[in-house]
Coordinates of C-alpha atoms and ligand atoms in Angstrom, one line a residue:
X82 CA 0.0 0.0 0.0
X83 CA 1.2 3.2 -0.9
X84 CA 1.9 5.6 2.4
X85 CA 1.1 8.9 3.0
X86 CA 2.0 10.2 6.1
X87 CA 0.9 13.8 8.2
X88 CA 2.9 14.9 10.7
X89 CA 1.9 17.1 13.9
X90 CA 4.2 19.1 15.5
X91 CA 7.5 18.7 13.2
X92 CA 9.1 21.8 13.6
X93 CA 10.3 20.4 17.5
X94 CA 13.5 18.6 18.1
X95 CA 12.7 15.4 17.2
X96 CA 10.0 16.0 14.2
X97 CA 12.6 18.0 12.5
X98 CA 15.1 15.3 12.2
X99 CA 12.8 12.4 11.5
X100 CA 10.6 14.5 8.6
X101 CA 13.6 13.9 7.0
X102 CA 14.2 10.5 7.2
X103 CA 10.3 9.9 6.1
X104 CA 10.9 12.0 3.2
X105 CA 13.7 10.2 2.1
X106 CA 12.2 7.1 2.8
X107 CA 8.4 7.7 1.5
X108 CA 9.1 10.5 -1.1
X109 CA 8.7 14.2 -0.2
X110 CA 5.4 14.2 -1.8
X111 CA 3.8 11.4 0.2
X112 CA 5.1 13.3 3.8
X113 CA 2.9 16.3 4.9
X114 CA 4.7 18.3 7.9
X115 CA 2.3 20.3 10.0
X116 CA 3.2 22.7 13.2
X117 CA 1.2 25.4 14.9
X118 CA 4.6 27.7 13.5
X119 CA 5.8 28.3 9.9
X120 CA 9.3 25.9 10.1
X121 CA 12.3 28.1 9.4
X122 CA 13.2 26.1 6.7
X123 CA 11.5 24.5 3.7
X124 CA 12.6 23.0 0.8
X125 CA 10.6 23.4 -2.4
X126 CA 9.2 20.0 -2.9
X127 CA 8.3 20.4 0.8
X128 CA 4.5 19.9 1.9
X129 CA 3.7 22.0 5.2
X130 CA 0.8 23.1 6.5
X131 CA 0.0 25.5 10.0
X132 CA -2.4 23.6 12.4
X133 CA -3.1 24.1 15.9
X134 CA -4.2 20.4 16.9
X135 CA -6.3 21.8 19.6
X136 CA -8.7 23.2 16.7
X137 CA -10.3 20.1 15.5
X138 CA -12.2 21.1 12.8
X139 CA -8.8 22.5 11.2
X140 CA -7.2 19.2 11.8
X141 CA -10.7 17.3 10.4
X142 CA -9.8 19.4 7.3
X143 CA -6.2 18.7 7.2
X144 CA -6.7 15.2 7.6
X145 CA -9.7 15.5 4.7
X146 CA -7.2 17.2 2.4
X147 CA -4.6 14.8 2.4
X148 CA -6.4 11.5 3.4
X149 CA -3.4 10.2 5.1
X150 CA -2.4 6.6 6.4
X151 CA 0.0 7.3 8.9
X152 CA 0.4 9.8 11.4
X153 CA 2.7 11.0 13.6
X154 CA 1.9 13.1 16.5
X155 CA 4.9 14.8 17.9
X156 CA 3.2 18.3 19.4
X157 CA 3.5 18.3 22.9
X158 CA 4.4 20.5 26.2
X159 CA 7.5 18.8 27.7
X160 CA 8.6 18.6 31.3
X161 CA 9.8 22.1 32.6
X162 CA 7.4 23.8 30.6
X163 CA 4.5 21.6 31.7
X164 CA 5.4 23.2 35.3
X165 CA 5.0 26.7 34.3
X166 CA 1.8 25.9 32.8
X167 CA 0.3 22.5 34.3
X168 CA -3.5 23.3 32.5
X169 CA -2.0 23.8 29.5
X170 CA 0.0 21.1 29.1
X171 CA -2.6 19.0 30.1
X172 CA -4.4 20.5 27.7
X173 CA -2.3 20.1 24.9
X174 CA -1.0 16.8 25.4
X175 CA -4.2 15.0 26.6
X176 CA -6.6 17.0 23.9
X177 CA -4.2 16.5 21.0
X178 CA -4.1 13.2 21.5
X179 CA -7.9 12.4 22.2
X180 CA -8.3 14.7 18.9
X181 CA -6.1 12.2 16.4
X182 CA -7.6 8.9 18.3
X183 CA -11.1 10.1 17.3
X184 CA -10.1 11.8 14.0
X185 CA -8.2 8.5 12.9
X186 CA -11.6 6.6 13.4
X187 CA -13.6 8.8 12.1
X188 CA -11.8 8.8 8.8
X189 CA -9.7 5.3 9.0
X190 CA -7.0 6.6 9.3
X191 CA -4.5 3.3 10.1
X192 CA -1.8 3.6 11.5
X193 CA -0.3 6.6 14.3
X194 CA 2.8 6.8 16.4
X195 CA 3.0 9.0 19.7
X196 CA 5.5 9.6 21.3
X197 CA 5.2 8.9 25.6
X198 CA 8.1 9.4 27.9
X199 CA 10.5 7.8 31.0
X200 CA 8.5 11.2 32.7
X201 CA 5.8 8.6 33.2
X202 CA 7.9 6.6 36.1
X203 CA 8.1 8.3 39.6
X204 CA 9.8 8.2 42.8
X205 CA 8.3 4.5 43.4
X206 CA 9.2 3.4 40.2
X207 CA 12.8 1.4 40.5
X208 CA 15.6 3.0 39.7
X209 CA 17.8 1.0 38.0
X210 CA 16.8 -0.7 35.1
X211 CA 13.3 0.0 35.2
X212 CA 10.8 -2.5 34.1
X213 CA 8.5 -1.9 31.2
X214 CA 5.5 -3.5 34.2
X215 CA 6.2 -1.4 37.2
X216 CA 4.8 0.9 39.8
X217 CA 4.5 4.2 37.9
X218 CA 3.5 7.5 40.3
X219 CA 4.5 10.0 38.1
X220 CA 4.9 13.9 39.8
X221 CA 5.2 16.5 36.8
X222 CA 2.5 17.1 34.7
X223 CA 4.0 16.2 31.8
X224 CA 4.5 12.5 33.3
X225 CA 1.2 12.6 34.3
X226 CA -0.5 13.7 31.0
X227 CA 1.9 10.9 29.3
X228 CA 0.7 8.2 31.5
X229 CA -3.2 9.0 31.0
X230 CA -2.2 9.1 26.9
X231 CA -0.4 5.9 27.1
X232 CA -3.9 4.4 28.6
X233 CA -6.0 6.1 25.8
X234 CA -3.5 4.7 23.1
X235 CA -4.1 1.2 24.7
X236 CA -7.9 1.2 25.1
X237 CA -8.1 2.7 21.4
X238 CA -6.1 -0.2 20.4
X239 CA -8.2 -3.0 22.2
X240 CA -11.5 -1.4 21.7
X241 CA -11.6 -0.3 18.4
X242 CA -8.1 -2.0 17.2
X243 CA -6.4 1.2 16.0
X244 CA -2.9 0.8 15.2
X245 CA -0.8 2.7 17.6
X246 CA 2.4 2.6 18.4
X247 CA 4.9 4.4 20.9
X248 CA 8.4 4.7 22.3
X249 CA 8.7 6.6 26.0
X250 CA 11.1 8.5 24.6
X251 CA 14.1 9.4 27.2
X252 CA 16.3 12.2 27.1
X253 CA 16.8 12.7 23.1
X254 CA 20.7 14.3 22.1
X255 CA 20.9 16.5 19.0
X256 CA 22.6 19.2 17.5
X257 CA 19.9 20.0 14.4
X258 CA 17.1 21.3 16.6
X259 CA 17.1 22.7 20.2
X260 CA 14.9 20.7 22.3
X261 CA 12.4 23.5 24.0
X262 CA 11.7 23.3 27.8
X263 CA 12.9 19.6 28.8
X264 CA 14.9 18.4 31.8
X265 CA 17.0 16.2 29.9
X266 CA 18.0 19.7 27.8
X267 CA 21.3 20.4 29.5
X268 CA 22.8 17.0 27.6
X269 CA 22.7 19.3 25.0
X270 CA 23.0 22.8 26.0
X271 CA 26.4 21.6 27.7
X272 CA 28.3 21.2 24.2
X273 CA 26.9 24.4 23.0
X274 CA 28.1 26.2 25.8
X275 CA 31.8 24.0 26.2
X276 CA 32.5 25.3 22.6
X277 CA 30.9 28.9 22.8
X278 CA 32.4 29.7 26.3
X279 CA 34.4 26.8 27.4
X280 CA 32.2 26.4 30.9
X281 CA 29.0 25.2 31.6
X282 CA 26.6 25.8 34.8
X283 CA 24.7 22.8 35.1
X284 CA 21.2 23.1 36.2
X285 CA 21.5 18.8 37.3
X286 CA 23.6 17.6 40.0
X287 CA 26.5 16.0 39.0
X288 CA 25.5 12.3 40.3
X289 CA 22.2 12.8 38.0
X290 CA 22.3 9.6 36.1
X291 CA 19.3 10.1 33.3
X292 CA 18.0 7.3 30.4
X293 CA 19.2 9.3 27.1
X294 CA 19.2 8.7 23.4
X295 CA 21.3 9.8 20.8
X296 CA 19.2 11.1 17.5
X297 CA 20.3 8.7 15.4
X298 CA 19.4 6.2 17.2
X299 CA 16.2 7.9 18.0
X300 CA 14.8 8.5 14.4
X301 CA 16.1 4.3 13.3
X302 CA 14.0 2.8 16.6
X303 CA 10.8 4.9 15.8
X304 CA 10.8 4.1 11.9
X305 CA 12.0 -0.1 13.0
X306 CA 9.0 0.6 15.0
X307 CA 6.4 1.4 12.7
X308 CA 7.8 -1.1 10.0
X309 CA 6.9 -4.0 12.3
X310 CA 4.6 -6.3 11.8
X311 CA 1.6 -5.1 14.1
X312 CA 1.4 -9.1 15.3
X313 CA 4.3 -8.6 16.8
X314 CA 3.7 -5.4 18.6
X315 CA 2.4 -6.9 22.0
X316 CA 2.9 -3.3 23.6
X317 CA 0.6 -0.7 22.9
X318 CA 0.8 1.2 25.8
X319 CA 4.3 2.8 25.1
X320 CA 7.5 0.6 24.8
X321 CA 10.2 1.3 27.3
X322 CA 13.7 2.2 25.0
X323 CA 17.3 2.3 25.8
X324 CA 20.0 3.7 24.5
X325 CA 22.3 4.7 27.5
X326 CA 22.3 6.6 30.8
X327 CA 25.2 8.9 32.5
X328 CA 25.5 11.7 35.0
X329 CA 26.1 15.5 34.1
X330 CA 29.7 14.7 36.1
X331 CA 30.7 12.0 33.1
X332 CA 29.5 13.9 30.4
X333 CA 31.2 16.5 31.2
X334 CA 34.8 13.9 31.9
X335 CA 33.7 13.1 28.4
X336 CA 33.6 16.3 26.8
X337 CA 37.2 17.0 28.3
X338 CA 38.9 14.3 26.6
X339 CA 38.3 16.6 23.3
X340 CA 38.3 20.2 25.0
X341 CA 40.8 19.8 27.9
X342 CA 39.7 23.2 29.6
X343 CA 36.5 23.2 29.5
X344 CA 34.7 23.6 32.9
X345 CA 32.0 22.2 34.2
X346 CA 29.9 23.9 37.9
X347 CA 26.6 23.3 39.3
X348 CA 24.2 25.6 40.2
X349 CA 22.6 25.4 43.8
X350 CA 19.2 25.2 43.0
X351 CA 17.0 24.5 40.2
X352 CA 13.1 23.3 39.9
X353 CA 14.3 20.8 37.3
X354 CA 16.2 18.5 40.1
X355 CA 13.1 17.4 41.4
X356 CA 11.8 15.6 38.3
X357 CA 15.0 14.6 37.3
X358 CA 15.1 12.8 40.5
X359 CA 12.0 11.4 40.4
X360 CA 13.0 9.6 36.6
X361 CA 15.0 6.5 35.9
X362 CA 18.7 6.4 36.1
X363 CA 18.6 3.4 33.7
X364 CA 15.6 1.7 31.9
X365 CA 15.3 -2.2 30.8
X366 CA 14.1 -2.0 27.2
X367 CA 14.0 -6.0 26.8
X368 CA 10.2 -5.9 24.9
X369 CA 11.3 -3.5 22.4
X370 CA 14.7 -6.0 22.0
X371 CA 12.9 -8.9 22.0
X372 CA 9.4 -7.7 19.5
X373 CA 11.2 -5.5 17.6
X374 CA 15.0 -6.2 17.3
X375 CA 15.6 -3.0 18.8
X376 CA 19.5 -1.9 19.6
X377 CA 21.0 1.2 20.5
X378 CA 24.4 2.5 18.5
X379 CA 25.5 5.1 20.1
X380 CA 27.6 5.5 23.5
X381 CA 29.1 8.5 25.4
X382 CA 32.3 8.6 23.3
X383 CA 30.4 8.1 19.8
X384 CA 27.8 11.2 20.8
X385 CA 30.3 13.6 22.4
X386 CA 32.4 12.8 19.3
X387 CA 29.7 13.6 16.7
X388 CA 27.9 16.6 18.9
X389 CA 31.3 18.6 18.8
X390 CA 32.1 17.5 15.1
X391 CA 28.8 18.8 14.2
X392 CA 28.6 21.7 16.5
X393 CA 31.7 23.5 16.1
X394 CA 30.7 24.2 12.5
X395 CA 27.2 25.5 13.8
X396 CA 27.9 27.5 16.7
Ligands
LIG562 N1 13.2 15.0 27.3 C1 12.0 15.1 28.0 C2 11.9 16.1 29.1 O1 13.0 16.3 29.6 C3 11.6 13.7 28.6 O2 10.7 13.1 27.8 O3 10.9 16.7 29.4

């Protein structure tokens, strides 16, 4: 069957980078970007559209227009944000969400990914290698809003056997497109910094181990993802995903192997702690290995490598 795919909210740090993988992959015709913002960037076989997925008529119409078969709902408030402005982000995250589901019956639409997060474990979640099956208590809103979507994405599936698939995504490293308002950010606001001004003031403490994902990595596990056969999918809740997990104190050892005098401090306070703390330090991503052959490529070494490669031509 020939694939035409709409995506919401691709102007963020992950739908930039994987727009273009499904462009290359599908053809740039068959690959409609969408974001509430013009991107800053378009190339002239390039199909984007403005939508606010909060206004359902518009997406109705969007949808109608372009009679997709996949789509891929990316917008969403992320952690720190979702603090400043907890209704919102309920709003956004919850409504959008409820507004595809329904949208994708309505019009038969097949197959959607959304992304959840590790923000859906909490302080009684373990913290080593946590289990896909575990107690999950999350405290920010974001977690919370992730947890209630993982639940819809399930029920649609069993109740009206939509086909949905998701990742909870954990902290996501890449030098394309800034992430906006996450607590995994300072993974990558610490090269920026190390090569603009050779320090870095941490807003994590530097025994902060966090799950995190390099790009790459990122946009080959979601596409594996959607290419597997939905019999073997036996998650459709949100699969846990792995790619590797360190503190702000060994990046930062990391980052001096390349720049010797870079410097790394740590400020004394910051709102962001707390729901760092209440996340993972590692997570055990064995149903994605086992359903999907999943396998992370990048480490530490291969990431700060690339991330400064990259950067110092971009900064
Ligand atoms: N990177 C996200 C955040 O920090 C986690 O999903 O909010």
């Amino acid at each position: 069957m020939k694939e035409r795919i709409i995506m919401i909210g691709a102007n963020g740090q992950i739908g930039s980078e994987l727009a273009t993988a499904l462009r290359s992959r599908f053809g740039a015709e068959n690959v409609i970007t969408s974001d509430i913002r013009e991107p800053h960037a378009l190339k002239e076989d390039e199909i984007f559209e403005i939508i606010n997925v909060l206004d359902k008529s518009a997406l109705k119409s969007l949808f109608e227009k372009y009679k997709p078969t996949q789509v891929y709902l990316l917008a969403a408030m992320l952690s720190a944000t979702g603090e400043k402005y907890p209704q919102k982000a309920w709003d956004l995250n919850i409504n959008g969400l409820l507004h595809v589901l329904d949208l994708a019956l309505e019009l038969g639409i097949k197959k959607i990914f959304w992304p959840s997060s590790i923000a859906v474990f909490g302080p009684h979640s373990p913290k080593q290698y946590t289990d896909q099956y575990c107690v999950m208590d999350p405290v920010s809103i974001y977690g919370v809003s992730k947890l209630a979507g993982e639940r819809l994405c399930e029920y649609y599936h069993h109740k009206y056997d939509l086909d949905i698939r998701s990742i909870r995504y954990p902290g996501i490293i890449s030098w394309k497109t800034a992430p906006g308002g996450g607590t995994t950010d300072y993974a990558i606001d610490i090269f920026i910094e190390a090569l603009k001004h050779g320090q870095y003031a941490c807003f994590l403490s530097a025994n902060t181990a966090l799950p995190m994902l390099y790009m790459e990595d990122a946009v080959r596990g979601t596409i594996e993802l959607m290419d597997t056969p939905s019999e073997q999918i036996s998650i459709r809740s949100s699969y846990n995903l792995a790619g590797l997990s360190f503190t702000p104190a060994e990046i930062a050892e990391e980052i001096k192997k390349i720049l010797p005098n870079f410097e790394m401090s740590y400020v004394d306070y910051d709102p962001r702690q707390a729901i760092a703390d209440s996340w993972p330090a590692s997570i055990d991503d064995s149903f994605a290995r086992k359903d999907w052959s999943w396998e992370p490529k990048f480490d530490l070494a291969s990431i700060t490598e690339d991330m400064i490669a990259n950067l110092k031509t971009n900064v």
